[in-house]
N, CA, C and O atoms as a printed pandas DataFrame, in Angstrom:
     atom_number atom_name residue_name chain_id  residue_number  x_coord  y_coord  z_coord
0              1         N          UNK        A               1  160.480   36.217 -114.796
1              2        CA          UNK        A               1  159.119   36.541 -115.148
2              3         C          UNK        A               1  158.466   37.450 -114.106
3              4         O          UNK        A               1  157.565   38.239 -114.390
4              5         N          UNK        A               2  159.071   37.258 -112.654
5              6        CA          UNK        A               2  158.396   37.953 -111.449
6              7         C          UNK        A               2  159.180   38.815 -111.002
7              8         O          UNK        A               2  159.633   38.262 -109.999
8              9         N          UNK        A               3  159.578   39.660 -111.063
9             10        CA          UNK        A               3  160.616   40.457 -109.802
10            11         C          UNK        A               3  159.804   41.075 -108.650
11            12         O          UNK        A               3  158.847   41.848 -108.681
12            13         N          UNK        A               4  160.528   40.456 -107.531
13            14        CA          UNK        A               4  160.147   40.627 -105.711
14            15         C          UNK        A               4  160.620   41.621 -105.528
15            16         O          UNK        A               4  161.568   41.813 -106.290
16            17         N          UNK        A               5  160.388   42.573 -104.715
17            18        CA          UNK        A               5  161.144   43.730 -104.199
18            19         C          UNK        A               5  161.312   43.545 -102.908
19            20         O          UNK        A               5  160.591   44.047 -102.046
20            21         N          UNK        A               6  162.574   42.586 -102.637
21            22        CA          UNK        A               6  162.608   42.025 -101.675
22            23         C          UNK        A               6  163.431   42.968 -100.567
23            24         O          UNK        A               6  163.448   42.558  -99.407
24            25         N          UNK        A               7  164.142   44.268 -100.901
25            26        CA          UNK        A               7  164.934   44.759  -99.669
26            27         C          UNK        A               7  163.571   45.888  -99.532
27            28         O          UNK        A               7  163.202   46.380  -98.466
28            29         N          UNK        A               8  163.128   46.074 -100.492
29            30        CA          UNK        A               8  162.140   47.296 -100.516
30            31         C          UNK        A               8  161.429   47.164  -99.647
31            32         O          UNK        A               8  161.350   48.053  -98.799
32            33         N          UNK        A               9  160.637   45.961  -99.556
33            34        CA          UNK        A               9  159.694   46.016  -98.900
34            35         C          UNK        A               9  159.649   44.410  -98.513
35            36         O          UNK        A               9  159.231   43.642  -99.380
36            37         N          UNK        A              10  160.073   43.871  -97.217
37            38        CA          UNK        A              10  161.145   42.491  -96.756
38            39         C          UNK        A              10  159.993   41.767  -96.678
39            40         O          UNK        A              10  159.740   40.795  -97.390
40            41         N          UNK        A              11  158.896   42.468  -95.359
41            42        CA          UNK        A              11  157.704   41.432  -94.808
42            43         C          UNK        A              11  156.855   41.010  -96.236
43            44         O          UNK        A              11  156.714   39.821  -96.521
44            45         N          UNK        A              12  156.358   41.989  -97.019
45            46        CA          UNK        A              12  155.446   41.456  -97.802
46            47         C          UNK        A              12  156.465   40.375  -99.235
47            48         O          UNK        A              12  155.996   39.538 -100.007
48            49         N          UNK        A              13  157.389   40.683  -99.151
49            50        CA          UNK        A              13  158.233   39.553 -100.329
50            51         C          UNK        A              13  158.468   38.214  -99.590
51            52         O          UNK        A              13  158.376   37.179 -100.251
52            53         N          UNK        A              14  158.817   38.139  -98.040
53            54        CA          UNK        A              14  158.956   37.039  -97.755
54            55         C          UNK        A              14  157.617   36.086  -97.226
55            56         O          UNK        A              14  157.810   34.871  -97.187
56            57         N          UNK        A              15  156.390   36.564  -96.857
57            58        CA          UNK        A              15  155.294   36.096  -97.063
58            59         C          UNK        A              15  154.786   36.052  -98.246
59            60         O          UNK        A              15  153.812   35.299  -98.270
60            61         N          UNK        A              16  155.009   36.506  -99.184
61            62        CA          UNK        A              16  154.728   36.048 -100.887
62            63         C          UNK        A              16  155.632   35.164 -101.392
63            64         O          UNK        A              16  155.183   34.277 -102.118
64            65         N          UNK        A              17  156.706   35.198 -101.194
65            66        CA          UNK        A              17  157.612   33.892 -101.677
66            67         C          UNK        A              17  157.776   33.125 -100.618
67            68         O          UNK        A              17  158.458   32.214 -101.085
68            69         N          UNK        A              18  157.547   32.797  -99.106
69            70        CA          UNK        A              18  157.144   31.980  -98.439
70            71         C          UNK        A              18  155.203   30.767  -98.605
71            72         O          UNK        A              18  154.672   29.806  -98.048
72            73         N          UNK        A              19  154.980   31.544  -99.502
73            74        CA          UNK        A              19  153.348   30.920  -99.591
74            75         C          UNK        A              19  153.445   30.370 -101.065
75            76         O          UNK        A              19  152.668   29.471 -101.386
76            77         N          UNK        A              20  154.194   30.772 -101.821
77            78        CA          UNK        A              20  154.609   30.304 -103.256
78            79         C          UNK        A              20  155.256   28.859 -102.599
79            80         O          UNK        A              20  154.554   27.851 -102.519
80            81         N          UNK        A              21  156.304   28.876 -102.260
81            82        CA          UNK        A              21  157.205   27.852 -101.912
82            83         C          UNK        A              21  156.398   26.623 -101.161
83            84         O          UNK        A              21  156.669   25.426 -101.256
84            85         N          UNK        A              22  155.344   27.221 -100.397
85            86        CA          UNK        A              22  154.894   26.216  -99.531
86            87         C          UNK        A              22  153.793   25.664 -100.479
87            88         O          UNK        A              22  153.197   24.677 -100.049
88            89         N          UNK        A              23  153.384   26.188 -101.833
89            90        CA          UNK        A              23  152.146   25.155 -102.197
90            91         C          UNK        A              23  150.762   26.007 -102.175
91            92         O          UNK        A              23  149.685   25.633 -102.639
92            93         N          UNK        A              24  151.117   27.568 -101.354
93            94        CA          UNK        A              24  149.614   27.698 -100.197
94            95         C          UNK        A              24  149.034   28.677 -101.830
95            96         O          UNK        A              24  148.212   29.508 -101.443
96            97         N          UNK        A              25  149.185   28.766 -103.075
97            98        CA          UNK        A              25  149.002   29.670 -104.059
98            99         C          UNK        A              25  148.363   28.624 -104.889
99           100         O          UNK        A              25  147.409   28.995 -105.573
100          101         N          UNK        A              26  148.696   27.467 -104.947
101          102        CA          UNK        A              26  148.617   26.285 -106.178
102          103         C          UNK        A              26  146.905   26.629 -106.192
103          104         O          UNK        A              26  146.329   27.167 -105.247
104          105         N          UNK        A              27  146.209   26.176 -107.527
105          106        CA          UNK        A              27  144.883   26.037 -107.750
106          107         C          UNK        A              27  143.986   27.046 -107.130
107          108         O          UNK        A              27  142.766   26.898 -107.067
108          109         N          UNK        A              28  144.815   28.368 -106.544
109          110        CA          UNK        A              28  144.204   29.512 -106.312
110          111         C          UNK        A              28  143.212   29.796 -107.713
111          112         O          UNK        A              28  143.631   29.299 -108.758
112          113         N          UNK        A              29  142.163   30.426 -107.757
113          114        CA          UNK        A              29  141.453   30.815 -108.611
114          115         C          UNK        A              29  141.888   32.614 -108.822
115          116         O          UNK        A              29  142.674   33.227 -108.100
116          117         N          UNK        A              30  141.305   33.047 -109.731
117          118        CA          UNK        A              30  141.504   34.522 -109.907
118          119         C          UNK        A              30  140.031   35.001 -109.604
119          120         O          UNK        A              30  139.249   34.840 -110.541
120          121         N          UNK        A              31  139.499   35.585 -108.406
121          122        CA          UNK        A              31  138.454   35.106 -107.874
122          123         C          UNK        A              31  138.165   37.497 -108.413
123          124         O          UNK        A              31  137.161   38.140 -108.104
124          125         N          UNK        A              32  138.818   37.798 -108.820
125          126        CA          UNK        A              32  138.208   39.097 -109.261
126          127         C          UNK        A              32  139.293   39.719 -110.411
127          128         O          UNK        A              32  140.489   40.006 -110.366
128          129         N          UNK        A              33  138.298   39.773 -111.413
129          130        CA          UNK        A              33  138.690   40.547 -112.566
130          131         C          UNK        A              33  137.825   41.820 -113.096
131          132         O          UNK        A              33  136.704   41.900 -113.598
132          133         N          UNK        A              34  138.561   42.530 -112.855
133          134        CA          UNK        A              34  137.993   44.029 -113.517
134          135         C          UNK        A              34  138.891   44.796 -114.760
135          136         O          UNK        A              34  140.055   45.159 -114.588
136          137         N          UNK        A              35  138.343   44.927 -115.693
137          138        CA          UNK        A              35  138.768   44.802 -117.205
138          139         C          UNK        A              35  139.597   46.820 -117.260
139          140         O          UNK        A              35  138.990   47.876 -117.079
140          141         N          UNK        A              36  140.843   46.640 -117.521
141          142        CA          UNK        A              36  141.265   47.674 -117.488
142          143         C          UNK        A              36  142.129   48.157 -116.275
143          144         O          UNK        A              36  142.959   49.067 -116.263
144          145         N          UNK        A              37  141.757   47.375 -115.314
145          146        CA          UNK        A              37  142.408   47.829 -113.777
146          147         C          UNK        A              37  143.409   46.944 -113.423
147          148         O          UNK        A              37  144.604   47.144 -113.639
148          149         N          UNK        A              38  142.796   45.661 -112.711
149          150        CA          UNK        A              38  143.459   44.845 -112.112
150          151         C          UNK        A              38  142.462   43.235 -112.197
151          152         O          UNK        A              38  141.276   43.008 -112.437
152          153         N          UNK        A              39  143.530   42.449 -111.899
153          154        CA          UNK        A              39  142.757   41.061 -111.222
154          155         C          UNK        A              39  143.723   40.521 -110.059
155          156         O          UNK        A              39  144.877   40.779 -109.715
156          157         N          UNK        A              40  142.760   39.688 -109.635
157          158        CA          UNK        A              40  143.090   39.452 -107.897
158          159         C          UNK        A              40  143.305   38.323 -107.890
159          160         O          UNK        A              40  142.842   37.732 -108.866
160          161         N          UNK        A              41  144.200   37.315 -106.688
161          162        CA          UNK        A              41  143.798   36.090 -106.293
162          163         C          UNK        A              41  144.275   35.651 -104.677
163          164         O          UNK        A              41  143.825   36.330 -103.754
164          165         N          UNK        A              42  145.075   34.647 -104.417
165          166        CA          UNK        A              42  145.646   34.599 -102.806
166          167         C          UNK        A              42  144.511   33.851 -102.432
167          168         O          UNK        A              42  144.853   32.807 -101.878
168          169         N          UNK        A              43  143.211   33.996 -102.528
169          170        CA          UNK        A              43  142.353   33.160 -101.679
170          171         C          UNK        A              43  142.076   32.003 -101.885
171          172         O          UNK        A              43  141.246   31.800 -102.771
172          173         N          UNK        A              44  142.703   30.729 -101.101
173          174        CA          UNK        A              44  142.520   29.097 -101.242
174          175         C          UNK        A              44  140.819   28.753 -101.843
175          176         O          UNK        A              44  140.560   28.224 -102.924
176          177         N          UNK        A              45  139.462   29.383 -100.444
177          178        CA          UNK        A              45  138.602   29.601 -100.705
178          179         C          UNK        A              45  138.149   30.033 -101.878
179          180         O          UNK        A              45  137.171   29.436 -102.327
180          181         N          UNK        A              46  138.665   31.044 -102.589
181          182        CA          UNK        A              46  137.561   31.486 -103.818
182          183         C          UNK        A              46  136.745   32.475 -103.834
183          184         O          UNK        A              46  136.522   33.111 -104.864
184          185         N          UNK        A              47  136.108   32.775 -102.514
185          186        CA          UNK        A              47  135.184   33.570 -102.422
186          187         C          UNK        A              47  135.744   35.535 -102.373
187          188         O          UNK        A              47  134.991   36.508 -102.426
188          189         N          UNK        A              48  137.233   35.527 -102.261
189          190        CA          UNK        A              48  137.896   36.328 -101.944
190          191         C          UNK        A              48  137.729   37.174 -100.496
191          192         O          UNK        A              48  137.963   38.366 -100.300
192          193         N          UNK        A              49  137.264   36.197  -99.588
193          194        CA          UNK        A              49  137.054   36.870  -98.567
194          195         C          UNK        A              49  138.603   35.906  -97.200
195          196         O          UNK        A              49  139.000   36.076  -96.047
196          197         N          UNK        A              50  138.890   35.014  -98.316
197          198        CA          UNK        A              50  139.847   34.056  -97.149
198          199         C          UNK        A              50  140.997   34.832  -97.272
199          200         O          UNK        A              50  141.080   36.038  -97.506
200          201         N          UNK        A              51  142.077   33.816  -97.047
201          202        CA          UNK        A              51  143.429   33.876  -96.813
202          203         C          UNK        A              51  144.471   34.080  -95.294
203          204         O          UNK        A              51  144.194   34.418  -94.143
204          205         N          UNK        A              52  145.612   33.729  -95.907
205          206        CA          UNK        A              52  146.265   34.239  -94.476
206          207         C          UNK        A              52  147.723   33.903  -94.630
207          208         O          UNK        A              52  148.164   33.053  -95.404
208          209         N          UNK        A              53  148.532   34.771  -93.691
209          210        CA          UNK        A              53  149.583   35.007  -93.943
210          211         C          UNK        A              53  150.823   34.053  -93.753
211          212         O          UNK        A              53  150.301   33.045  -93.276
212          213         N          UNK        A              54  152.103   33.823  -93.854
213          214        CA          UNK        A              54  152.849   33.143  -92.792
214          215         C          UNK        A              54  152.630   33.085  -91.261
215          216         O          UNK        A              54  152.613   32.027  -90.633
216          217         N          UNK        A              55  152.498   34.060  -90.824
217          218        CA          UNK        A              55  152.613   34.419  -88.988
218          219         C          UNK        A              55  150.933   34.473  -88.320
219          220         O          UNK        A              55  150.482   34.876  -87.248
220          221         N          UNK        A              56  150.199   33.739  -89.774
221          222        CA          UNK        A              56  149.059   33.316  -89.173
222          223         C          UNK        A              56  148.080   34.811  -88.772
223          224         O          UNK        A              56  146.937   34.705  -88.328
224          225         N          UNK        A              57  148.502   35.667  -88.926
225          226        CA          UNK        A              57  147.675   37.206  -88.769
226          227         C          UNK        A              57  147.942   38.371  -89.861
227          228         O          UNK        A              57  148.837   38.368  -90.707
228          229         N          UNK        A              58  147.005   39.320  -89.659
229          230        CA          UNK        A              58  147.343   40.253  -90.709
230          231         C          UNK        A              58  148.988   40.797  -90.281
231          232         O          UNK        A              58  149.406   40.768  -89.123
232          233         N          UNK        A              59  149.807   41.295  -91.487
233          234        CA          UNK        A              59  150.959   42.875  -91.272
234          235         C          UNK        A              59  150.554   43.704  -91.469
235          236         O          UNK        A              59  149.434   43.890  -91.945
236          237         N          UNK        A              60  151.515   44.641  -91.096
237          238        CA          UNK        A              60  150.995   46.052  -91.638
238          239         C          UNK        A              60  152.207   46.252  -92.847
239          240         O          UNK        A              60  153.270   45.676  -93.078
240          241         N          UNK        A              61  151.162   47.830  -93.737
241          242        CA          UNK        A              61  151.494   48.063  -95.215
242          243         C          UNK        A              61  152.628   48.126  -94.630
243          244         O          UNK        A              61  152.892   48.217  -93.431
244          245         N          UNK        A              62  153.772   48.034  -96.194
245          246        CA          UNK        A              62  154.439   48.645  -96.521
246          247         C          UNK        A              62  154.683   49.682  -97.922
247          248         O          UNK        A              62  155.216   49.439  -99.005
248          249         N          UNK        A              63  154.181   50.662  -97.496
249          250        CA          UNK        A              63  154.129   51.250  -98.512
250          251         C          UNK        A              63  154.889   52.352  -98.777
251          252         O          UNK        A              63  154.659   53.321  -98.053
252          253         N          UNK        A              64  156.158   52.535 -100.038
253          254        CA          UNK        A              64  157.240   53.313  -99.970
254          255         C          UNK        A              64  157.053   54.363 -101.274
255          256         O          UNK        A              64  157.092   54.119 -102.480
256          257         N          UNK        A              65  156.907   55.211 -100.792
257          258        CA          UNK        A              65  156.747   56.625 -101.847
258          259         C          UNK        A              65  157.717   56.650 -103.070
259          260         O          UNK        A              65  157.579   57.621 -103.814
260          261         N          UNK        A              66  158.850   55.570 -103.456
261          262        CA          UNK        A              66  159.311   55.252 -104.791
262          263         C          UNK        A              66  158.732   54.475 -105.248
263          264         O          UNK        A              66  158.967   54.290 -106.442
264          265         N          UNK        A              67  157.740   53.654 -104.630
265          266        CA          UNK        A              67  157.063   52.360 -105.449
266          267         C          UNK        A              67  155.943   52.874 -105.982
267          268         O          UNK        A              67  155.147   53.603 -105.390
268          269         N          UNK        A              68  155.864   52.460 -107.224
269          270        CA          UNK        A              68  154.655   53.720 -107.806
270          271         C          UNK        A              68  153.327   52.220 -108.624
271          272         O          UNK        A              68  153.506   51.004 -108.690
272          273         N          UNK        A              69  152.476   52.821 -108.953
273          274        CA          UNK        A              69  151.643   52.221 -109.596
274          275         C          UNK        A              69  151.374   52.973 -111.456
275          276         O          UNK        A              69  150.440   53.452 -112.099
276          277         N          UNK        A              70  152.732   52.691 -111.653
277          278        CA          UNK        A              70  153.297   53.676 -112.870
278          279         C          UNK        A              70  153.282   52.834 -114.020
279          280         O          UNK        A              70  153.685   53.380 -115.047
280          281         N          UNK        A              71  152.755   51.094 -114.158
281          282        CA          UNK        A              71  152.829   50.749 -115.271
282          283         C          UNK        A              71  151.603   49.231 -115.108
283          284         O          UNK        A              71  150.982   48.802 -114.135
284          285         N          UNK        A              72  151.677   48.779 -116.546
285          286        CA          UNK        A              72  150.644   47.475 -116.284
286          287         C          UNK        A              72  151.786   46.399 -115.458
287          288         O          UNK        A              72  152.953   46.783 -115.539
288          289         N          UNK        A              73  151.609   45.399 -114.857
289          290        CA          UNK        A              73  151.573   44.090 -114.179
290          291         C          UNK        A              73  152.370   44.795 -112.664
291          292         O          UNK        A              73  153.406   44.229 -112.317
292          293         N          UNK        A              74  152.003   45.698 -112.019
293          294        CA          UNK        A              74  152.633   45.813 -111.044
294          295         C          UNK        A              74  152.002   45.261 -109.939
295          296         O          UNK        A              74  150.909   45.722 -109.610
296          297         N          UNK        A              75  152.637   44.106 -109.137
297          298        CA          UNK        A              75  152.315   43.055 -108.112
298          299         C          UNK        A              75  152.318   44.317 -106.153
299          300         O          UNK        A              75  153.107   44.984 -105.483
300          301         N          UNK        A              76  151.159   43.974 -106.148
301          302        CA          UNK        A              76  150.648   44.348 -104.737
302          303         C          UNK        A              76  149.387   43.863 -103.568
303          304         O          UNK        A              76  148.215   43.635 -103.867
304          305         N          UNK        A              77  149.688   43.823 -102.880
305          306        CA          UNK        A              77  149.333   43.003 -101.771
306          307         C          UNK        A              77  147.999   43.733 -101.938
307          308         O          UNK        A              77  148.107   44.937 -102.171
308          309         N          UNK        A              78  146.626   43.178 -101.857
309          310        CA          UNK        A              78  145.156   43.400 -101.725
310          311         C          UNK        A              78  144.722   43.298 -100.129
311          312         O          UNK        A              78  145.007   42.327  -99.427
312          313         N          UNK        A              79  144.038   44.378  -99.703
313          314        CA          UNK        A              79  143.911   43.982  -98.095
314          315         C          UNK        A              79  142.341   44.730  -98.500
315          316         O          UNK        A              79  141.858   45.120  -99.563
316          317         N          UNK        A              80  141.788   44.697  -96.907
317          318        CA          UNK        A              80  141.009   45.057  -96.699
318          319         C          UNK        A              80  140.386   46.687  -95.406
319          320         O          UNK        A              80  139.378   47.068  -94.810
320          321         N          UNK        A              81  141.773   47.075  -95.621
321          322        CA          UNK        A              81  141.564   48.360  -94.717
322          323         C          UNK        A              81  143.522   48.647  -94.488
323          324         O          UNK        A              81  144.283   47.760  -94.873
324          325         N          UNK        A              82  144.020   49.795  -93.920
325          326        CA          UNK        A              82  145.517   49.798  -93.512
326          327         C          UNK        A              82  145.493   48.523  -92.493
327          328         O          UNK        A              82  144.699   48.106  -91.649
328          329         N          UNK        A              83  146.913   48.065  -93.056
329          330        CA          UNK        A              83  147.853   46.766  -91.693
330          331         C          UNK        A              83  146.526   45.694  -92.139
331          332         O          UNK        A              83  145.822   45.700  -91.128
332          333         N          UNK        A              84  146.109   45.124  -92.787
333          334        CA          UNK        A              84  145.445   44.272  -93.138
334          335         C          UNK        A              84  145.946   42.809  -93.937
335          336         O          UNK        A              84  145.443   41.706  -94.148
336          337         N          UNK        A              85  147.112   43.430  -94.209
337          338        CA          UNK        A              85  147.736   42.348  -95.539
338          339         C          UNK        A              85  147.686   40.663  -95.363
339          340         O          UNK        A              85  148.037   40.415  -94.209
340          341         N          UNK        A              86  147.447   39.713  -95.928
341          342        CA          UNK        A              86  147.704   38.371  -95.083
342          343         C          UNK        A              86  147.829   37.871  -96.750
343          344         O          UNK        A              86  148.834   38.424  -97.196
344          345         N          UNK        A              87  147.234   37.109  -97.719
345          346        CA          UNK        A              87  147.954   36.133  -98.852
346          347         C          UNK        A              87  147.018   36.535  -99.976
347          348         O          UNK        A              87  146.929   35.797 -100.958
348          349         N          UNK        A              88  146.337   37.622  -99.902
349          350        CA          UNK        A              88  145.662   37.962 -101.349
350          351         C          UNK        A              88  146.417   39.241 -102.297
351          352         O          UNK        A              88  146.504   40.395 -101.879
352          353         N          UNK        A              89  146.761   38.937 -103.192
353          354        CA          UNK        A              89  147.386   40.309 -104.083
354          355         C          UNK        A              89  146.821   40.528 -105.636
355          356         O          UNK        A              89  146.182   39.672 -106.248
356          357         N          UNK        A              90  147.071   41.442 -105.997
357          358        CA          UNK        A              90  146.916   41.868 -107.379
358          359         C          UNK        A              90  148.043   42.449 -108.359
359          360         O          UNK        A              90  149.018   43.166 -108.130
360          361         N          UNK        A              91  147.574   41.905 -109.472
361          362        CA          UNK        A              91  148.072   42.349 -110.887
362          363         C          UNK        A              91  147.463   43.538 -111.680
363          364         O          UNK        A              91  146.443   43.243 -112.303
364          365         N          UNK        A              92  147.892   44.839 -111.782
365          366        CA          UNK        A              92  147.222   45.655 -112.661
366          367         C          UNK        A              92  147.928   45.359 -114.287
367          368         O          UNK        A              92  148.983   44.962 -114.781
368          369         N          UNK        A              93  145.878   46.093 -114.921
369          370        CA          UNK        A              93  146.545   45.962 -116.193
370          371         C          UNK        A              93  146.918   47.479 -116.746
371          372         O          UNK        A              93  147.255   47.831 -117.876
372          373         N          UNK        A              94  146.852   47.757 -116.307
373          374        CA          UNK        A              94  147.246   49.299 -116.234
374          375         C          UNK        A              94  148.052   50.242 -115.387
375          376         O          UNK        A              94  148.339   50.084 -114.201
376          377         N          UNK        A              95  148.338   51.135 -116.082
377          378        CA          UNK        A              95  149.116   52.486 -114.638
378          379         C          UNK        A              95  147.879   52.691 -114.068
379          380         O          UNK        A              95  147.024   52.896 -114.930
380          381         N          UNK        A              96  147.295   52.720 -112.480
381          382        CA          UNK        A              96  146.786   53.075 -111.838
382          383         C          UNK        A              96  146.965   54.160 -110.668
383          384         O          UNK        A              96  146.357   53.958 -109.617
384          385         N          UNK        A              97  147.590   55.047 -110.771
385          386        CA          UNK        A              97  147.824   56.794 -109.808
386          387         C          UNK        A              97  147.519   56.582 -109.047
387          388         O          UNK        A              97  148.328   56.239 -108.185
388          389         N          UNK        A              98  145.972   56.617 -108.719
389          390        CA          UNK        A              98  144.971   56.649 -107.585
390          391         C          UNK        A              98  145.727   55.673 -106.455
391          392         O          UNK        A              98  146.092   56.121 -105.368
392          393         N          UNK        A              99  145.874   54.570 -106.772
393          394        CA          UNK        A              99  146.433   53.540 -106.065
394          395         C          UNK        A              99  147.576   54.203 -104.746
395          396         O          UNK        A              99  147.376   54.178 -103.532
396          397         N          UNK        A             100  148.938   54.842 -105.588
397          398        CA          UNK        A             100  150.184   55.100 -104.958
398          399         C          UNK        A             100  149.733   55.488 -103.360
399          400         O          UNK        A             100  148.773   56.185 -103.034
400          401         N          UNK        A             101  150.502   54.970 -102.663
401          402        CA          UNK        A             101  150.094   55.441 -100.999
402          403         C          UNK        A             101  148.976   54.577 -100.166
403          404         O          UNK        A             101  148.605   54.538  -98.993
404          405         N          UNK        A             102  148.715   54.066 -101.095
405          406        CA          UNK        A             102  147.077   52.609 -100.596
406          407         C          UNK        A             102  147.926   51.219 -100.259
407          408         O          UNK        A             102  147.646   50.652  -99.203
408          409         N          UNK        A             103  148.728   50.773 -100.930
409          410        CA          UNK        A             103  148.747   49.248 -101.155
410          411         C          UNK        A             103  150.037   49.322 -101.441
411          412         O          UNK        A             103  150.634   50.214 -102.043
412          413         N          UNK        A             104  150.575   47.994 -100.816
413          414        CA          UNK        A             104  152.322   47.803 -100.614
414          415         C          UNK        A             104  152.573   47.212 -101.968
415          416         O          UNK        A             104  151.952   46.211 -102.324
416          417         N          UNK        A             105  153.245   47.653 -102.548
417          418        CA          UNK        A             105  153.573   47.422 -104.080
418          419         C          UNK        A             105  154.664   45.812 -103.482
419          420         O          UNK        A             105  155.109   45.887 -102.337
420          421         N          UNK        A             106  154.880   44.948 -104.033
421          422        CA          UNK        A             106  156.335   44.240 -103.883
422          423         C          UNK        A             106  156.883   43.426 -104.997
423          424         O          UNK        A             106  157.852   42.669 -105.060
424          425         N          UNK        A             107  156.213   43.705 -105.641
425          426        CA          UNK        A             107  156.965   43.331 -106.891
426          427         C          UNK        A             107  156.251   43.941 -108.461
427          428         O          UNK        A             107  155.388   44.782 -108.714
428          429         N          UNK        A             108  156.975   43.176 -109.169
429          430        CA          UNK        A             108  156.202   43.586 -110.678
430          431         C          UNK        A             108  156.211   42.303 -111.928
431          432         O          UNK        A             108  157.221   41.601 -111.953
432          433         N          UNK        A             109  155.271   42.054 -112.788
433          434        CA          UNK        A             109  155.643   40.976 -113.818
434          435         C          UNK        A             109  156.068   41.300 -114.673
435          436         O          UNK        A             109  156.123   42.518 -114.843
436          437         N          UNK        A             110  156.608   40.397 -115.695
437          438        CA          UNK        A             110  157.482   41.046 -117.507
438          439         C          UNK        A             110  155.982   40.490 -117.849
439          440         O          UNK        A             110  155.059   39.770 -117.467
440          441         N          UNK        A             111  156.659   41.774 -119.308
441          442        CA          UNK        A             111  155.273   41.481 -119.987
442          443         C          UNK        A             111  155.178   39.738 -120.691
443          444         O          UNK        A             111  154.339   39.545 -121.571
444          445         N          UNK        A             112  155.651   39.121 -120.451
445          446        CA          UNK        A             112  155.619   37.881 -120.984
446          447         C          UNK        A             112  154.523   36.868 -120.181
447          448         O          UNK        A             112  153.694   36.123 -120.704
448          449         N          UNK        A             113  154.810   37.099 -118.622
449          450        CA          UNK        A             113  153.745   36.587 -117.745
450          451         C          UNK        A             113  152.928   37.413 -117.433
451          452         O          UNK        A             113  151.940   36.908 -116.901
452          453         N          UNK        A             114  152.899   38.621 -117.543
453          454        CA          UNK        A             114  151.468   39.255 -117.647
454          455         C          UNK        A             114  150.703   38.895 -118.638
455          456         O          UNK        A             114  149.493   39.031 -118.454
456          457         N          UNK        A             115  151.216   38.282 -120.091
457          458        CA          UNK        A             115  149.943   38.143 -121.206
458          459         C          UNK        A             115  149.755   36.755 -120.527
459          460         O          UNK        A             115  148.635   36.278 -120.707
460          461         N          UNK        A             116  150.485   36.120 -119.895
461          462        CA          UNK        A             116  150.383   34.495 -119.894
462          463         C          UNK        A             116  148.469   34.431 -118.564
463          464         O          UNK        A             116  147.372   33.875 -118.509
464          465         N          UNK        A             117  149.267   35.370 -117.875
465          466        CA          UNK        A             117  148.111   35.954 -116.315
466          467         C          UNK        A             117  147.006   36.158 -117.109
467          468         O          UNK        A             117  146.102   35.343 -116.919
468          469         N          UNK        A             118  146.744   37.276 -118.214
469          470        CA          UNK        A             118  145.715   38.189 -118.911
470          471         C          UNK        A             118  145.133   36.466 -119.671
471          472         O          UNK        A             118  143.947   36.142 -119.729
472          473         N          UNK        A             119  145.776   35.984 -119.946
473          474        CA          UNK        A             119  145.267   34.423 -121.113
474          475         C          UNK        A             119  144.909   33.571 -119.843
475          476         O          UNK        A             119  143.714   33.313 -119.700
476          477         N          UNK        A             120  145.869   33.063 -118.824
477          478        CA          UNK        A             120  144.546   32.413 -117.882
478          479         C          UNK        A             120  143.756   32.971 -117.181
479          480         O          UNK        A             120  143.206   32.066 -116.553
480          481         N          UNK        A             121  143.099   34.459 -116.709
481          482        CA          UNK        A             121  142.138   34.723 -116.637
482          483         C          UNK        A             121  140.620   34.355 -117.492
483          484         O          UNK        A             121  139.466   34.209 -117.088
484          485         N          UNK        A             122  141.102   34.305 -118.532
485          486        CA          UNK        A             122  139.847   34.626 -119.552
486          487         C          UNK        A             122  139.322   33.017 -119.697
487          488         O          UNK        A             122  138.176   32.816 -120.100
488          489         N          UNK        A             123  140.083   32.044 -119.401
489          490        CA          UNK        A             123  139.856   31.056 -119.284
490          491         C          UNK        A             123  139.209   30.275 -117.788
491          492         O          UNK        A             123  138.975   29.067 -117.774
């Protein structure tokens, strides 16, 4: 349902499937939805201002000029400036261009858990 791009891009797949594994995602809320773009989550808080990583501090991007923002459910780390990254990411519902070169892509969803994502949002 998820594919990691785990050689692509190592730090941000193993702090995303390190925070899955540990529990630290459960009863996350989807604390931003914007209709057409993307929705967000990672923050325990809610307010979308928390989170944090395995190593307890921000990484820096990884961001690789084949990873594109070329279709809907493509999974990427949400920060708040470059080298910012720590446990918040997003789902687009769309190809978003603008994006490519901003935000470490590391994975992507099938469309099966993207409608499942798009149906618990709305709820």
């Amino acid at each position: 349902m998820v594919e990691i791009f785990c050689e692509a891009v190592p730090k941000a797949a193993e702090n995303f499937l390190a925070l899955c594994a540990s529990g630290y995602y459960d009863n996350c809320l989807w604390h931003r939805n914007i209709k057409g773009f993307m929705i967000q989550t990672g923050d325990p808080s809610g307010s979308g201002k928390g989170g944090q990583s395995i190593w307890g501090k921000p990484f820096p991007d990884e961001v690789r000029t084949t990873l594109k923002f070329n279709n809907r459910g493509i999974l990427a780390m949400a920060n708040s400036g470059p080298d910012t990254n720590k446990s918040q990411f997003f789902i687009t519902y769309a190809k978003q261009p603008h994006l490519d070169g901003k935000y470490t892509i590391f994975g992507k969803v099938s469309l099966r858990a993207f409608q499942f994502t798009r149906e618990a949002a709305r709820s």
